Amino acid sequence: QNIAGWVRLHVRGAPAGGRIVLRHAETVNKNGTLNTHTNRKAEATDTYICKGSPEDEYYEPRFTYHGFRYVEVTGYPGTPSLSSIIACAVHSDVESTGSFSCSDPLINRIHSNFRWTMLNNMVSIVTDNPVRDERTPCQMDANCIYEAAIQNFDVQQYFKKWLGDIYGSTSNPDWSAGQVLGPWLMYKYYGDKRILETFYPSAKKEVDHCTASAAGTNYWSGSFGDWCPPFTDGTYENSFSEGEVVNTALYHYITGLLSEMAGILGKAGDSIKYAARADSIKIAFNEKLFNSSTNKYGSGKQITYIMPLLSGVVPENRKSQVVENLVNNVSVEGSGHFGSGIYGTSFLADLLCDYGHADAALTLFTRNTYPSFGDQILNHDATTTWEQWGTIKTGREMQTYDHAMFSGADKTFYTRFGGIIPATPGYKTIIIKPNTPQGLEYVKSSVRTVHGLVISDWGKSGRLFKHHINIPVNTSAIVHIPGDDPGKVFENGVIASGSEGTRYLRTENNYVVFEVGSGYYNFYSEIP
């Protein structure tokens, strides 16, 4: 298992002054020797000088940690056993609050890799990787993992501390959009308005900085953008992608969110001002980057559809055509694979589900050829998520095999396949709307919210759909059950519309929709 942490060394009977050297790395060469390529300049080396006592001696480093999967030991007296070295995984004390599993073993392994990667990159600060000499407090990676981390762990205090660490810093949106996204998502999932109050000045400073930057001609064209999409040589220079599209879309997105934050905080003037600014960004974005004859943005890569759809700049009368282009890119041009980098990978599957293409979203996670998480796991035994889609081939690559950014895709498992979404801040009201693609037979998902445990477990058997749901005390939910006839939806053995605590609302888009109060529910329906 690739971890962040260190090893506990146990030695006995060593001569006084004997030196035991421990070197750490993620991979080994074909001949079994340590491969330190992904360490870059990080020595990742601990040296213990034995005191020479006949008693047991133990050593753990106290002032460093490493990202590693393998340890090379030299200078050990005699032959070490497995008990001579214990791997100690280390991360900030964030309690596990989410649980997900499904009928597909590969997706379960991907989910495990995502969780490990997030934890390995939450050692005090949010890092991009725990391995190499860099280990930066990477705001860009944090932007993409906020929601996934919130689904899995109690990070309310952790992310508040992090947002305090980066308070007031400004940069391009692809780096510093988290000044707005972070507080907004914390408010969305934890319901504490004080988060918005505390971090509003920093969010506003970032948006105003973006406004000044956007005045420059093609100012963002050479920035990170959709960092590290699939490409062949893995070099630093080729890791940049679609900086102008990504940054301009994020600029629109965070400006609109800032307007909403201002409205919630009673800052009416700011709310109006930033809403108007968002509208002007949308107009300029479409004038410059949208091809109305092809319904494509920019170069037509996956990210050039993902970011406009995510940020809301696509004109309503062109949305279906843009979605169709995105689906074609994924399913036909990409043969069902991710063709995206840091931002696209985090949001692509969400968007496909939201626009009715859950089967295509599932395919992204079940592919086992490059570029895919399945390729990393099944063909290369990955236990964490990589910075680049492929393995090192030329020796010039900028790569780590424990990089936080792509683990942001984990939120899809909870919010789309499990279908658990807060309808109002802090899950006071909840939406349960599972996407049920053809390749999944069941999903078990739960999130412990500030109001209590939300459960969404569903399964299919032929055309029979079963859905077991728990809604916490003092909350309510809007539940979407697959079906097209409310008379064929049952809850606890009776027609659901007549079941206690259940109220039929409507039928739409192959879902029968109910409002329910707190409690445990067992729904059954016939899949259309």
Short mmCIF file of C-alpha atoms in Angstrom, two decimals:
data_model
loop_
_atom_site.label_atom_id
_atom_site.label_comp_id
_atom_site.label_asym_id
_atom_site.label_seq_id
_atom_site.Cartn_x
_atom_site.Cartn_y
_atom_site.Cartn_z
CA GLN A 1 0.00 0.00 0.00
CA ASN A 2 1.32 3.45 -0.97
CA ILE A 3 1.18 5.57 2.19
CA ALA A 4 2.26 8.82 3.78
CA GLY A 5 4.14 8.28 7.02
CA TRP A 6 7.24 6.43 8.16
CA VAL A 7 8.45 3.09 9.44
CA ARG A 8 9.04 1.88 12.98
CA LEU A 9 12.41 0.12 13.10
CA HIS A 10 13.02 -2.69 15.60
CA VAL A 11 16.55 -3.99 16.17
CA ARG A 12 18.25 -6.04 18.86
CA GLY A 13 21.87 -6.94 19.50
CA ALA A 14 23.29 -4.34 17.15
CA PRO A 15 26.83 -3.09 17.81
CA ALA A 16 27.17 0.40 19.28
CA GLY A 17 27.54 2.96 16.49
CA GLY A 18 26.12 0.66 13.86
CA ARG A 19 24.28 2.62 11.15
CA ILE A 20 20.99 1.38 9.74
CA VAL A 21 19.86 3.35 6.69
CA LEU A 22 16.24 3.41 5.51
CA ARG A 23 15.46 4.73 2.02
CA HIS A 24 11.87 5.16 0.87
CA ALA A 25 10.26 5.17 -2.59
CA GLU A 26 7.01 4.39 -4.39
CA THR A 27 8.36 1.83 -6.85
CA VAL A 28 11.11 -0.74 -7.43
CA ASN A 29 13.05 -1.58 -10.54
CA LYS A 30 12.61 -4.88 -12.38
CA ASN A 31 15.64 -6.27 -10.54
CA GLY A 32 14.05 -5.45 -7.18
CA THR A 33 16.19 -2.42 -6.32
CA LEU A 34 14.63 0.82 -5.14
CA ASN A 35 13.44 3.24 -7.85
CA THR A 36 13.54 6.79 -6.49
CA HIS A 37 12.58 8.60 -9.73
CA THR A 38 9.33 10.04 -8.34
CA ASN A 39 11.16 11.35 -5.25
CA ARG A 40 12.94 13.87 -7.45
CA LYS A 41 15.39 15.61 -5.08
CA ALA A 42 13.81 14.30 -1.89
CA GLU A 43 16.37 12.12 -0.12
CA ALA A 44 13.59 10.26 1.76
CA THR A 45 16.31 8.71 3.89
CA ASP A 46 16.39 8.04 7.64
CA THR A 47 19.53 6.90 9.44
CA TYR A 48 19.51 5.27 12.87
CA ILE A 49 22.73 4.92 14.87
CA CYS A 50 22.46 1.99 17.26
CA LYS A 51 23.32 2.44 20.92
CA GLY A 52 24.57 -1.13 21.28
CA SER A 53 22.27 -2.24 24.06
CA PRO A 54 21.38 -5.94 24.38
CA GLU A 55 17.80 -4.75 24.83
CA ASP A 56 15.36 -4.03 22.01
CA GLU A 57 15.87 -0.71 20.23
CA TYR A 58 13.06 1.10 18.39
CA TYR A 59 13.22 4.09 16.11
CA GLU A 60 10.60 6.30 14.44
CA PRO A 61 11.38 9.70 12.88
CA ARG A 62 9.70 12.61 14.62
CA PHE A 63 10.44 15.54 12.32
CA THR A 64 9.62 14.26 8.86
CA TYR A 65 7.39 11.92 6.90
CA HIS A 66 7.63 10.21 3.54
CA GLY A 67 5.39 9.07 0.71
CA PHE A 68 6.35 5.48 -0.06
CA ARG A 69 5.40 1.90 -0.74
CA TYR A 70 8.84 0.28 -0.45
CA VAL A 71 11.72 0.65 2.02
CA GLU A 72 15.33 -0.34 1.39
CA VAL A 73 17.23 -1.32 4.55
CA THR A 74 21.02 -1.40 4.69
CA GLY A 75 23.28 -1.97 7.67
CA TYR A 76 20.81 -4.11 9.58
CA PRO A 77 22.61 -6.65 11.81
CA GLY A 78 21.67 -10.11 10.67
CA THR A 79 18.59 -10.76 8.61
CA PRO A 80 15.53 -8.58 9.26
CA SER A 81 12.08 -10.15 9.51
CA LEU A 82 8.73 -8.62 8.67
CA SER A 83 8.38 -7.59 12.32
CA SER A 84 11.65 -5.62 12.09
CA ILE A 85 9.92 -2.84 10.17
CA ILE A 86 6.35 -1.70 10.64
CA ALA A 87 4.79 0.79 8.21
CA CYS A 88 3.00 3.65 10.01
CA ALA A 89 0.37 5.46 7.92
CA VAL A 90 -0.03 9.06 9.05
CA HIS A 91 -2.64 11.70 8.32
CA SER A 92 -4.60 14.47 10.01
CA ASP A 93 -7.20 13.18 12.45
CA VAL A 94 -10.25 13.36 10.20
CA GLU A 95 -12.90 10.87 11.25
CA SER A 96 -14.46 8.68 8.58
CA THR A 97 -18.07 9.75 7.97
CA GLY A 98 -18.88 8.27 4.55
CA SER A 99 -19.24 4.72 3.30
CA PHE A 100 -19.60 3.49 -0.27
CA SER A 101 -19.59 0.09 -1.96
CA CYS A 102 -21.23 -1.35 -5.06
CA SER A 103 -21.55 -4.47 -7.18
CA ASP A 104 -18.45 -3.68 -9.26
CA PRO A 105 -15.17 -4.76 -7.56
CA LEU A 106 -13.10 -2.42 -9.73
CA ILE A 107 -15.10 0.62 -8.65
CA ASN A 108 -14.73 -0.44 -5.03
CA ARG A 109 -10.97 -0.59 -5.54
CA ILE A 110 -10.99 2.82 -7.23
CA HIS A 111 -12.92 4.20 -4.27
CA SER A 112 -10.32 2.72 -1.90
CA ASN A 113 -7.52 4.32 -3.94
CA PHE A 114 -9.29 7.68 -3.81
CA ARG A 115 -9.68 7.51 -0.02
CA TRP A 116 -6.07 6.51 0.55
CA THR A 117 -4.86 9.28 -1.74
CA MET A 118 -6.88 11.96 0.02
CA LEU A 119 -5.67 10.84 3.45
CA ASN A 120 -2.06 10.64 2.30
CA ASN A 121 -2.36 14.26 1.18
CA MET A 122 -3.92 15.54 4.38
CA VAL A 123 -0.84 15.51 6.59
CA SER A 124 -1.37 18.85 8.37
CA ILE A 125 -1.94 20.81 5.13
CA VAL A 126 -3.56 19.80 1.85
CA THR A 127 -0.65 18.67 -0.30
CA ASP A 128 -0.44 17.69 -3.94
CA ASN A 129 1.66 14.63 -3.09
CA PRO A 130 3.60 13.28 -0.08
CA VAL A 131 6.44 11.84 -2.14
CA ARG A 132 8.79 14.24 -3.82
CA ASP A 133 10.76 17.32 -2.78
CA GLU A 134 7.72 19.49 -3.53
CA ARG A 135 4.84 18.52 -1.21
CA THR A 136 3.30 21.94 -1.76
CA PRO A 137 0.20 23.30 -0.06
CA CYS A 138 -1.53 22.95 -3.40
CA GLN A 139 -4.66 25.06 -3.69
CA MET A 140 -5.33 23.70 -7.17
CA ASP A 141 -5.57 20.13 -5.90
CA ALA A 142 -7.68 21.23 -2.94
CA ASN A 143 -10.17 22.89 -5.29
CA CYS A 144 -10.89 19.49 -6.82
CA ILE A 145 -11.08 17.36 -3.68
CA TYR A 146 -13.18 19.52 -1.32
CA GLU A 147 -16.43 17.69 -2.08
CA ALA A 148 -14.93 14.21 -2.22
CA ALA A 149 -13.19 14.73 1.12
CA ILE A 150 -16.41 16.03 2.69
CA GLN A 151 -18.27 12.90 1.56
CA ASN A 152 -15.71 10.62 3.21
CA PHE A 153 -14.42 12.43 6.29
CA ASP A 154 -15.32 14.99 8.93
CA VAL A 155 -13.18 17.82 7.59
CA GLN A 156 -15.16 20.76 8.97
CA GLN A 157 -12.42 21.90 11.33
CA TYR A 158 -9.63 20.69 9.07
CA PHE A 159 -10.73 22.73 6.06
CA LYS A 160 -11.52 25.77 8.22
CA LYS A 161 -7.91 25.66 9.38
CA TRP A 162 -6.72 25.22 5.78
CA LEU A 163 -8.80 28.16 4.55
CA GLY A 164 -7.23 30.21 7.31
CA ASP A 165 -3.78 29.16 6.11
CA ILE A 166 -4.42 30.44 2.59
CA TYR A 167 -6.55 33.44 3.63
CA GLY A 168 -6.01 36.49 1.44
CA SER A 169 -3.76 34.90 -1.18
CA THR A 170 -4.69 35.60 -4.78
CA SER A 171 -3.76 34.01 -8.08
CA ASN A 172 -5.32 32.70 -11.28
CA PRO A 173 -8.70 30.99 -10.78
CA ASP A 174 -7.28 27.52 -11.50
CA TRP A 175 -5.04 27.96 -8.46
CA SER A 176 -7.05 30.18 -6.08
CA ALA A 177 -10.72 29.56 -6.92
CA GLY A 178 -10.81 27.69 -3.60
CA GLN A 179 -10.92 31.05 -1.83
CA VAL A 180 -14.57 31.01 -2.94
CA LEU A 181 -15.25 27.30 -3.58
CA GLY A 182 -13.92 26.23 -0.17
CA PRO A 183 -16.18 28.41 2.03
CA TRP A 184 -19.15 27.81 -0.27
CA LEU A 185 -18.86 24.02 -0.16
CA MET A 186 -18.27 24.06 3.59
CA TYR A 187 -21.49 26.06 3.99
CA LYS A 188 -23.34 23.78 1.58
CA TYR A 189 -22.43 20.58 3.39
CA TYR A 190 -22.12 21.74 7.01
CA GLY A 191 -24.67 24.57 7.10
CA ASP A 192 -22.60 26.99 9.21
CA LYS A 193 -23.09 30.53 7.91
CA ARG A 194 -20.18 31.74 10.04
CA ILE A 195 -17.88 30.09 7.50
CA LEU A 196 -19.17 32.49 4.85
CA GLU A 197 -18.84 35.45 7.22
CA THR A 198 -15.26 34.57 8.11
CA PHE A 199 -13.96 33.97 4.62
CA TYR A 200 -16.06 36.40 2.57
CA PRO A 201 -13.35 39.13 2.50
CA SER A 202 -10.80 36.65 1.15
CA ALA A 203 -13.27 35.34 -1.45
CA LYS A 204 -14.06 38.86 -2.56
CA LYS A 205 -10.37 39.72 -2.82
CA GLU A 206 -9.78 36.75 -5.13
CA VAL A 207 -12.68 37.62 -7.46
CA ASP A 208 -11.56 41.24 -7.68
CA HIS A 209 -8.02 40.05 -8.44
CA CYS A 210 -9.41 37.90 -11.26
CA THR A 211 -11.27 40.88 -12.67
CA ALA A 212 -8.03 42.85 -12.85
CA SER A 213 -6.21 39.90 -14.41
CA ALA A 214 -8.92 39.28 -17.01
CA ALA A 215 -8.36 42.74 -18.41
CA GLY A 216 -5.10 41.50 -19.95
CA THR A 217 -5.14 39.98 -23.42
CA ASN A 218 -5.14 36.18 -23.26
CA TYR A 219 -3.84 36.54 -19.70
CA TRP A 220 -4.71 32.97 -18.67
CA SER A 221 -3.85 31.12 -21.87
CA GLY A 222 -0.54 29.73 -20.56
CA SER A 223 -1.66 28.80 -17.04
CA PHE A 224 -2.15 25.33 -15.53
CA GLY A 225 -5.73 24.94 -16.77
CA ASP A 226 -6.76 21.27 -16.91
CA TRP A 227 -3.39 20.10 -15.61
CA CYS A 228 -2.16 16.69 -16.78
CA PRO A 229 -4.70 15.34 -19.28
CA PRO A 230 -3.59 12.18 -21.14
CA PHE A 231 -0.47 12.76 -23.22
CA THR A 232 2.48 10.67 -24.26
CA ASP A 233 5.82 12.03 -23.06
CA GLY A 234 4.77 13.12 -19.55
CA THR A 235 7.00 16.19 -19.50
CA TYR A 236 6.23 19.34 -17.52
CA GLU A 237 5.74 21.52 -20.57
CA ASN A 238 2.98 19.30 -21.97
CA SER A 239 1.07 19.10 -18.69
CA PHE A 240 -0.68 22.43 -19.27
CA SER A 241 -4.07 22.37 -20.98
CA GLU A 242 -6.74 24.87 -22.02
CA GLY A 243 -5.76 27.57 -19.53
CA GLU A 244 -8.02 30.24 -21.00
CA VAL A 245 -11.17 28.09 -21.05
CA VAL A 246 -10.62 26.69 -17.55
CA ASN A 247 -9.73 29.99 -15.92
CA THR A 248 -12.43 32.05 -17.58
CA ALA A 249 -15.08 29.47 -16.72
CA LEU A 250 -13.89 29.31 -13.11
CA TYR A 251 -13.84 33.10 -12.99
CA HIS A 252 -17.50 33.12 -14.00
CA TYR A 253 -18.33 30.35 -11.55
CA ILE A 254 -16.76 31.91 -8.47
CA THR A 255 -18.12 35.35 -9.33
CA GLY A 256 -21.65 33.92 -9.35
CA LEU A 257 -21.01 32.07 -6.09
CA LEU A 258 -19.67 35.26 -4.51
CA SER A 259 -22.93 36.99 -5.47
CA GLU A 260 -24.86 34.21 -3.71
CA MET A 261 -22.64 34.43 -0.65
CA ALA A 262 -23.18 38.19 -0.49
CA GLY A 263 -26.95 37.71 -0.68
CA ILE A 264 -26.91 35.18 2.17
CA LEU A 265 -24.85 37.58 4.29
CA GLY A 266 -27.17 40.51 3.61
CA LYS A 267 -24.71 42.39 1.41
CA ALA A 268 -27.27 43.38 -1.20
CA GLY A 269 -25.02 45.80 -3.05
CA ASP A 270 -22.27 43.24 -3.51
CA SER A 271 -24.78 40.60 -4.52
CA ILE A 272 -26.13 42.75 -7.32
CA LYS A 273 -22.68 43.91 -8.43
CA TYR A 274 -21.17 40.44 -8.70
CA ALA A 275 -24.27 38.98 -10.35
CA ALA A 276 -23.97 41.64 -13.05
CA ARG A 277 -20.27 40.91 -13.39
CA ALA A 278 -20.98 37.20 -13.81
CA ASP A 279 -23.46 38.00 -16.57
CA SER A 280 -20.87 40.09 -18.40
CA ILE A 281 -18.28 37.30 -18.12
CA LYS A 282 -20.77 34.84 -19.58
CA ILE A 283 -21.44 37.08 -22.56
CA ALA A 284 -17.74 37.67 -23.22
CA PHE A 285 -16.91 33.97 -22.78
CA ASN A 286 -19.43 32.91 -25.42
CA GLU A 287 -18.49 35.69 -27.81
CA LYS A 288 -14.83 34.68 -27.76
CA LEU A 289 -14.79 30.93 -27.23
CA PHE A 290 -18.09 29.48 -28.49
CA ASN A 291 -18.50 28.32 -32.09
CA SER A 292 -22.22 28.59 -32.73
CA SER A 293 -22.05 26.54 -35.94
CA THR A 294 -20.45 23.48 -34.26
CA ASN A 295 -21.60 24.06 -30.65
CA LYS A 296 -17.99 23.63 -29.54
CA TYR A 297 -15.91 25.65 -27.14
CA GLY A 298 -12.25 26.19 -27.93
CA SER A 299 -10.43 23.12 -29.21
CA GLY A 300 -13.28 20.68 -28.52
CA LYS A 301 -11.43 18.68 -25.87
CA GLN A 302 -13.48 17.20 -23.04
CA ILE A 303 -12.52 20.00 -20.69
CA THR A 304 -13.80 22.65 -23.12
CA TYR A 305 -17.30 21.25 -22.69
CA ILE A 306 -17.00 20.33 -19.00
CA MET A 307 -16.06 23.77 -17.70
CA PRO A 308 -18.72 25.78 -19.57
CA LEU A 309 -21.42 23.31 -18.43
CA LEU A 310 -20.13 23.31 -14.86
CA SER A 311 -19.89 27.07 -14.61
CA GLY A 312 -23.23 27.77 -16.28
CA VAL A 313 -22.08 29.83 -19.25
CA VAL A 314 -23.69 27.65 -21.91
CA PRO A 315 -26.78 29.35 -23.41
CA GLU A 316 -29.93 27.45 -22.49
CA ASN A 317 -30.94 26.92 -26.12
CA ARG A 318 -27.54 25.34 -26.89
CA LYS A 319 -27.12 23.19 -23.79
CA SER A 320 -28.43 19.94 -25.29
CA GLN A 321 -26.12 20.29 -28.31
CA VAL A 322 -23.09 20.98 -26.09
CA VAL A 323 -23.93 17.97 -23.93
CA GLU A 324 -24.30 15.85 -27.07
CA ASN A 325 -20.83 16.96 -28.19
CA LEU A 326 -19.39 16.07 -24.79
CA VAL A 327 -21.02 12.63 -24.80
CA ASN A 328 -19.73 12.03 -28.32
CA ASN A 329 -16.25 13.04 -27.24
CA VAL A 330 -16.33 10.63 -24.30
CA SER A 331 -18.11 7.67 -25.86
CA VAL A 332 -16.94 7.81 -29.48
CA GLU A 333 -13.74 9.82 -29.72
CA GLY A 334 -12.48 8.66 -26.34
CA SER A 335 -13.98 5.14 -26.45
CA GLY A 336 -15.42 5.68 -22.98
CA HIS A 337 -12.20 6.97 -21.41
CA PHE A 338 -11.33 10.08 -19.47
CA GLY A 339 -9.60 12.57 -21.74
CA SER A 340 -9.26 15.13 -19.00
CA GLY A 341 -6.88 16.44 -16.36
CA ILE A 342 -7.27 17.86 -12.88
CA TYR A 343 -10.58 19.75 -13.29
CA GLY A 344 -12.23 17.68 -15.98
CA THR A 345 -11.72 14.39 -14.17
CA SER A 346 -13.23 15.77 -10.98
CA PHE A 347 -16.45 16.92 -12.65
CA LEU A 348 -16.97 14.88 -15.84
CA ALA A 349 -18.92 11.95 -14.41
CA ASP A 350 -21.13 14.29 -12.37
CA LEU A 351 -22.13 16.20 -15.47
CA LEU A 352 -22.82 13.07 -17.51
CA CYS A 353 -25.16 11.83 -14.77
CA ASP A 354 -26.87 15.20 -14.41
CA TYR A 355 -27.67 15.28 -18.11
CA GLY A 356 -29.01 11.75 -18.29
CA HIS A 357 -25.93 9.78 -19.34
CA ALA A 358 -25.20 7.68 -16.26
CA ASP A 359 -24.18 4.71 -18.41
CA ALA A 360 -21.41 6.78 -19.99
CA ALA A 361 -20.36 8.00 -16.55
CA LEU A 362 -20.08 4.43 -15.26
CA THR A 363 -18.04 3.40 -18.30
CA LEU A 364 -15.38 5.95 -17.37
CA PHE A 365 -14.73 4.01 -14.17
CA THR A 366 -14.91 0.52 -15.65
CA ARG A 367 -12.42 0.94 -18.50
CA ASN A 368 -9.19 -1.01 -17.98
CA THR A 369 -7.04 0.38 -20.77
CA TYR A 370 -5.07 3.63 -20.86
CA PRO A 371 -6.10 6.25 -19.85
CA SER A 372 -8.17 4.96 -16.92
CA PHE A 373 -8.10 4.20 -13.22
CA GLY A 374 -8.73 0.58 -14.18
CA ASP A 375 -5.51 0.51 -16.18
CA GLN A 376 -3.59 1.85 -13.19
CA ILE A 377 -5.09 -0.76 -10.87
CA LEU A 378 -5.42 -3.90 -12.98
CA ASN A 379 -2.28 -3.52 -15.07
CA HIS A 380 0.03 -1.69 -12.64
CA ASP A 381 -1.33 -2.61 -9.18
CA ALA A 382 -1.90 1.01 -8.16
CA THR A 383 -3.10 1.53 -4.59
CA THR A 384 -3.34 5.32 -4.86
CA THR A 385 -4.15 7.81 -7.61
CA TRP A 386 -1.47 9.12 -9.98
CA GLU A 387 -0.57 12.61 -11.19
CA GLN A 388 -0.48 11.45 -14.80
CA TRP A 389 -2.57 8.75 -16.41
CA GLY A 390 0.38 6.66 -17.62
CA THR A 391 3.49 5.11 -16.13
CA ILE A 392 6.99 6.47 -16.54
CA LYS A 393 8.50 5.41 -19.86
CA THR A 394 11.16 7.91 -20.89
CA GLY A 395 12.59 8.81 -17.47
CA ARG A 396 11.85 12.51 -18.06
CA GLU A 397 8.31 12.44 -16.71
CA MET A 398 6.97 14.62 -13.92
CA GLN A 399 5.05 11.92 -12.08
CA THR A 400 3.97 10.74 -8.66
CA TYR A 401 1.82 7.72 -7.93
CA ASP A 402 0.11 9.34 -4.92
CA HIS A 403 -1.33 12.61 -6.20
CA ALA A 404 -4.44 14.13 -4.65
CA MET A 405 -6.11 15.84 -7.57
CA PHE A 406 -7.84 13.00 -9.44
CA SER A 407 -9.38 11.61 -6.24
CA GLY A 408 -11.94 14.42 -6.51
CA ALA A 409 -13.92 12.10 -8.81
CA ASP A 410 -14.89 10.07 -5.73
CA LYS A 411 -17.79 12.42 -5.02
CA THR A 412 -19.65 10.93 -7.99
CA PHE A 413 -20.00 7.64 -6.12
CA TYR A 414 -21.86 9.27 -3.25
CA THR A 415 -23.79 12.10 -4.87
CA ARG A 416 -24.73 10.51 -8.21
CA PHE A 417 -24.58 6.72 -7.88
CA GLY A 418 -25.66 6.83 -4.23
CA GLY A 419 -27.76 9.91 -4.97
CA ILE A 420 -27.25 11.74 -1.64
CA ILE A 421 -27.24 15.52 -2.11
CA PRO A 422 -28.02 18.36 0.35
CA ALA A 423 -31.05 20.31 -0.90
CA THR A 424 -30.45 23.02 1.69
CA PRO A 425 -27.25 23.82 3.60
CA GLY A 426 -26.16 21.18 6.09
CA TYR A 427 -28.61 18.54 4.81
CA LYS A 428 -31.57 20.12 6.63
CA THR A 429 -33.47 18.97 3.58
CA ILE A 430 -32.02 16.22 1.42
CA ILE A 431 -32.33 15.01 -2.15
CA ILE A 432 -32.10 11.25 -2.70
CA LYS A 433 -31.80 10.71 -6.44
CA PRO A 434 -29.71 7.69 -7.45
CA ASN A 435 -28.39 7.25 -10.96
CA THR A 436 -28.74 3.55 -11.76
CA PRO A 437 -26.58 2.73 -14.81
CA GLN A 438 -26.92 -0.61 -16.55
CA GLY A 439 -23.66 -2.02 -15.23
CA LEU A 440 -24.41 -1.60 -11.53
CA GLU A 441 -26.60 -4.11 -9.69
CA TYR A 442 -26.46 -2.42 -6.30
CA VAL A 443 -25.00 0.55 -4.41
CA LYS A 444 -24.62 0.98 -0.66
CA SER A 445 -23.87 4.55 0.40
CA SER A 446 -24.13 6.57 3.57
CA VAL A 447 -22.99 9.95 4.83
CA ARG A 448 -23.00 11.04 8.48
CA THR A 449 -24.14 14.65 8.26
CA VAL A 450 -24.38 17.31 10.97
CA HIS A 451 -28.02 16.16 11.46
CA GLY A 452 -27.29 12.43 11.51
CA LEU A 453 -26.79 9.46 9.25
CA VAL A 454 -28.21 9.48 5.71
CA ILE A 455 -28.41 6.08 4.03
CA SER A 456 -29.14 5.32 0.39
CA ASP A 457 -28.88 1.60 -0.46
CA TRP A 458 -30.41 0.38 -3.69
CA GLY A 459 -30.39 -2.77 -5.75
CA LYS A 460 -31.84 -4.14 -8.99
CA SER A 461 -33.14 -7.61 -9.77
CA GLY A 462 -34.45 -7.76 -13.30
CA ARG A 463 -36.94 -4.92 -13.46
CA LEU A 464 -37.49 -4.85 -9.71
CA PHE A 465 -35.84 -1.91 -7.96
CA LYS A 466 -35.37 -1.83 -4.18
CA HIS A 467 -34.27 1.25 -2.29
CA HIS A 468 -33.59 1.41 1.47
CA ILE A 469 -33.29 4.93 2.82
CA ASN A 470 -32.64 6.53 6.20
CA ILE A 471 -33.44 10.19 6.82
CA PRO A 472 -32.21 11.74 10.12
CA VAL A 473 -34.45 13.20 12.80
CA ASN A 474 -35.59 16.82 12.21
CA THR A 475 -34.85 16.65 8.49
CA SER A 476 -36.87 15.80 5.40
CA ALA A 477 -36.07 14.54 1.92
CA ILE A 478 -37.22 14.58 -1.67
CA VAL A 479 -36.83 10.99 -2.86
CA HIS A 480 -36.64 10.00 -6.53
CA ILE A 481 -37.55 6.35 -7.17
CA PRO A 482 -36.96 4.96 -10.68
CA GLY A 483 -40.35 4.35 -12.28
CA ASP A 484 -43.07 5.93 -14.37
CA ASP A 485 -46.23 4.95 -12.49
CA PRO A 486 -46.81 6.03 -8.85
CA GLY A 487 -49.29 3.15 -8.54
CA LYS A 488 -46.39 0.71 -9.01
CA VAL A 489 -44.16 2.18 -6.31
CA PHE A 490 -44.49 0.56 -2.88
CA GLU A 491 -43.10 1.47 0.52
CA ASN A 492 -43.09 -1.06 3.33
CA GLY A 493 -45.58 -3.27 1.50
CA VAL A 494 -48.20 -0.65 0.57
CA ILE A 495 -48.54 1.79 -2.31
CA ALA A 496 -46.03 4.50 -1.47
CA SER A 497 -48.43 7.41 -1.90
CA GLY A 498 -50.51 5.96 0.93
CA SER A 499 -47.61 5.04 3.22
CA GLU A 500 -47.17 6.89 6.50
CA GLY A 501 -44.66 9.74 6.25
CA THR A 502 -44.64 9.62 2.44
CA ARG A 503 -46.27 12.15 0.11
CA TYR A 504 -46.40 11.76 -3.67
CA LEU A 505 -45.25 14.91 -5.51
CA ARG A 506 -44.87 14.19 -9.23
CA THR A 507 -43.51 11.90 -11.94
CA GLU A 508 -40.66 13.21 -14.09
CA ASN A 509 -37.84 11.87 -16.27
CA ASN A 510 -38.49 8.22 -15.31
CA TYR A 511 -38.55 8.98 -11.59
CA VAL A 512 -41.53 8.94 -9.23
CA VAL A 513 -40.89 11.70 -6.69
CA PHE A 514 -41.97 11.69 -3.03
CA GLU A 515 -41.47 13.89 -0.02
CA VAL A 516 -40.63 12.00 3.18
CA GLY A 517 -39.96 12.92 6.78
CA SER A 518 -37.32 11.45 9.04
CA GLY A 519 -37.21 7.68 9.38
CA TYR A 520 -36.26 4.47 7.63
CA TYR A 521 -38.00 3.60 4.35
CA ASN A 522 -38.14 0.53 2.10
CA PHE A 523 -39.23 1.40 -1.44
CA TYR A 524 -39.95 -1.06 -4.25
CA SER A 525 -40.72 -0.16 -7.85
CA GLU A 526 -40.74 -1.46 -11.39
CA ILE A 527 -37.97 0.00 -13.52
CA PRO A 528 -39.30 1.56 -16.77
#
